[in-house]
Amino acid sequence: MLHLRGADVTPQPFKDANTGNTLQYNGEVFSADSSLNFDPTFSNDGAQLFNLLNAASSSPNENYIETIKHLLSNQILDGDLSLIYQDKVNNLIFVYKDVFAKRSLLL
């Protein structure tokens, strides 16, 4: 059985109408670094993750790719997840699976 969190069902993929950025996500974030203001018990964790990725995308700098890699690292996020994030603003695609690769991502 699929475990859902949040008050509403959230359709996927997540898409930003202004930028065209998209996120296909399967997973669950158990906890996150306190600097992210991430509350996986309150809202849909995929939507929160999409907002964080879009925030990083909207203010790229020379370390932008490192910022995204750091955000998705086990040091910042703890959970079982896989994702594909298409950053249309910077013409990049990020593919991520957690260390144990428990979550599949079929398109």
C-alpha positions as YAML, in Angstrom:
chain: A
units: angstrom
residues:
- id: 1
  name: MET
  ca: [0.00, 0.00, 0.00]
- id: 2
  name: LEU
  ca: [1.22, 3.47, -0.88]
- id: 3
  name: HIS
  ca: [1.70, 5.78, 2.07]
- id: 4
  name: LEU
  ca: [0.53, 9.34, 1.43]
- id: 5
  name: ARG
  ca: [1.19, 12.41, 3.51]
- id: 6
  name: GLY
  ca: [-0.35, 15.85, 3.44]
- id: 7
  name: ALA
  ca: [-3.93, 17.04, 3.35]
- id: 8
  name: ASP
  ca: [-4.39, 16.69, -0.41]
- id: 9
  name: VAL
  ca: [-3.31, 14.39, -3.20]
- id: 10
  name: THR
  ca: [-0.56, 16.13, -5.15]
- id: 11
  name: PRO
  ca: [-0.43, 15.41, -8.88]
- id: 12
  name: GLN
  ca: [2.88, 14.62, -10.54]
- id: 13
  name: PRO
  ca: [5.05, 15.52, -12.22]
- id: 14
  name: PHE
  ca: [5.53, 18.78, -10.38]
- id: 15
  name: LYS
  ca: [5.78, 21.61, -12.91]
- id: 16
  name: ASP
  ca: [6.54, 25.29, -12.54]
- id: 17
  name: ALA
  ca: [4.38, 27.20, -15.03]
- id: 18
  name: ASN
  ca: [6.75, 30.19, -15.10]
- id: 19
  name: THR
  ca: [10.05, 28.39, -15.69]
- id: 20
  name: GLY
  ca: [9.01, 25.03, -17.14]
- id: 21
  name: ASN
  ca: [11.08, 23.21, -14.49]
- id: 22
  name: THR
  ca: [9.71, 19.77, -13.67]
- id: 23
  name: LEU
  ca: [10.24, 17.16, -10.98]
- id: 24
  name: GLN
  ca: [9.29, 13.49, -11.18]
- id: 25
  name: TYR
  ca: [9.60, 12.15, -7.65]
- id: 26
  name: ASN
  ca: [9.09, 8.92, -5.76]
- id: 27
  name: GLY
  ca: [10.07, 8.79, -2.15]
- id: 28
  name: GLU
  ca: [9.81, 9.93, 1.39]
- id: 29
  name: VAL
  ca: [12.01, 12.39, 3.23]
- id: 30
  name: PHE
  ca: [12.28, 11.37, 6.87]
- id: 31
  name: SER
  ca: [14.24, 14.39, 8.05]
- id: 32
  name: ALA
  ca: [16.21, 17.32, 6.69]
- id: 33
  name: ASP
  ca: [18.81, 19.78, 7.88]
- id: 34
  name: SER
  ca: [17.16, 22.49, 9.97]
- id: 35
  name: SER
  ca: [18.55, 25.23, 7.69]
- id: 36
  name: LEU
  ca: [16.09, 24.13, 4.95]
- id: 37
  name: ASN
  ca: [12.88, 24.82, 6.91]
- id: 38
  name: PHE
  ca: [11.71, 21.44, 5.63]
- id: 39
  name: ASP
  ca: [8.85, 19.82, 7.53]
- id: 40
  name: PRO
  ca: [8.11, 16.36, 6.08]
- id: 41
  name: THR
  ca: [5.34, 15.79, 8.63]
- id: 42
  name: PHE
  ca: [3.39, 18.89, 7.59]
- id: 43
  name: SER
  ca: [3.10, 18.87, 3.82]
- id: 44
  name: ASN
  ca: [3.90, 16.86, 0.76]
- id: 45
  name: ASP
  ca: [7.67, 16.33, 0.86]
- id: 46
  name: GLY
  ca: [7.92, 16.17, -2.94]
- id: 47
  name: ALA
  ca: [6.36, 19.62, -3.24]
- id: 48
  name: GLN
  ca: [8.74, 21.00, -0.63]
- id: 49
  name: LEU
  ca: [11.72, 19.43, -2.40]
- id: 50
  name: PHE
  ca: [10.56, 20.91, -5.72]
- id: 51
  name: ASN
  ca: [10.39, 24.37, -4.11]
- id: 52
  name: LEU
  ca: [13.94, 23.98, -2.78]
- id: 53
  name: LEU
  ca: [15.28, 22.88, -6.17]
- id: 54
  name: ASN
  ca: [13.49, 25.73, -7.93]
- id: 55
  name: ALA
  ca: [14.88, 28.25, -5.46]
- id: 56
  name: ALA
  ca: [18.40, 27.03, -6.21]
- id: 57
  name: SER
  ca: [17.68, 27.11, -9.95]
- id: 58
  name: SER
  ca: [16.41, 30.68, -9.87]
- id: 59
  name: SER
  ca: [19.64, 32.03, -8.39]
- id: 60
  name: PRO
  ca: [22.42, 30.07, -10.10]
- id: 61
  name: ASN
  ca: [26.05, 30.91, -9.52]
- id: 62
  name: GLU
  ca: [29.34, 29.24, -10.32]
- id: 63
  name: ASN
  ca: [28.62, 26.64, -7.63]
- id: 64
  name: TYR
  ca: [25.04, 25.95, -8.71]
- id: 65
  name: ILE
  ca: [25.58, 22.26, -9.56]
- id: 66
  name: GLU
  ca: [27.44, 21.74, -6.28]
- id: 67
  name: THR
  ca: [24.54, 23.40, -4.44]
- id: 68
  name: ILE
  ca: [22.05, 20.94, -5.97]
- id: 69
  name: LYS
  ca: [24.35, 17.98, -5.26]
- id: 70
  name: HIS
  ca: [24.75, 19.14, -1.66]
- id: 71
  name: LEU
  ca: [20.98, 19.57, -1.27]
- id: 72
  name: LEU
  ca: [20.44, 15.98, -2.43]
- id: 73
  name: SER
  ca: [23.24, 14.56, -0.32]
- id: 74
  name: ASN
  ca: [22.67, 12.33, 2.69]
- id: 75
  name: GLN
  ca: [24.14, 15.10, 4.84]
- id: 76
  name: ILE
  ca: [21.14, 17.34, 4.15]
- id: 77
  name: LEU
  ca: [18.23, 14.97, 3.38]
- id: 78
  name: ASP
  ca: [17.52, 11.63, 5.04]
- id: 79
  name: GLY
  ca: [15.07, 9.44, 3.20]
- id: 80
  name: ASP
  ca: [14.29, 6.91, 0.54]
- id: 81
  name: LEU
  ca: [13.85, 8.71, -2.74]
- id: 82
  name: SER
  ca: [14.51, 8.85, -6.42]
- id: 83
  name: LEU
  ca: [13.91, 11.80, -8.70]
- id: 84
  name: ILE
  ca: [14.48, 13.44, -12.02]
- id: 85
  name: TYR
  ca: [14.63, 17.23, -11.93]
- id: 86
  name: GLN
  ca: [14.59, 19.04, -15.25]
- id: 87
  name: ASP
  ca: [15.93, 22.55, -14.86]
- id: 88
  name: LYS
  ca: [14.78, 24.32, -18.03]
- id: 89
  name: VAL
  ca: [16.16, 27.66, -16.82]
- id: 90
  name: ASN
  ca: [19.75, 26.36, -16.85]
- id: 91
  name: ASN
  ca: [19.21, 23.57, -19.40]
- id: 92
  name: LEU
  ca: [20.19, 20.78, -16.98]
- id: 93
  name: ILE
  ca: [18.75, 17.45, -15.86]
- id: 94
  name: PHE
  ca: [19.51, 15.94, -12.44]
- id: 95
  name: VAL
  ca: [18.88, 12.24, -11.76]
- id: 96
  name: TYR
  ca: [19.10, 11.03, -8.17]
- id: 97
  name: LYS
  ca: [18.59, 7.80, -6.23]
- id: 98
  name: ASP
  ca: [19.25, 7.37, -2.55]
- id: 99
  name: VAL
  ca: [22.16, 5.18, -1.45]
- id: 100
  name: PHE
  ca: [20.06, 2.04, -1.02]
- id: 101
  name: ALA
  ca: [17.98, 2.62, -4.19]
- id: 102
  name: LYS
  ca: [14.76, 1.44, -2.54]
- id: 103
  name: ARG
  ca: [12.45, 3.62, -4.63]
- id: 104
  name: SER
  ca: [11.93, 3.04, -8.32]
- id: 105
  name: LEU
  ca: [11.20, 5.74, -10.84]
- id: 106
  name: LEU
  ca: [9.46, 4.66, -13.99]
- id: 107
  name: LEU
  ca: [8.40, 7.19, -16.58]
...
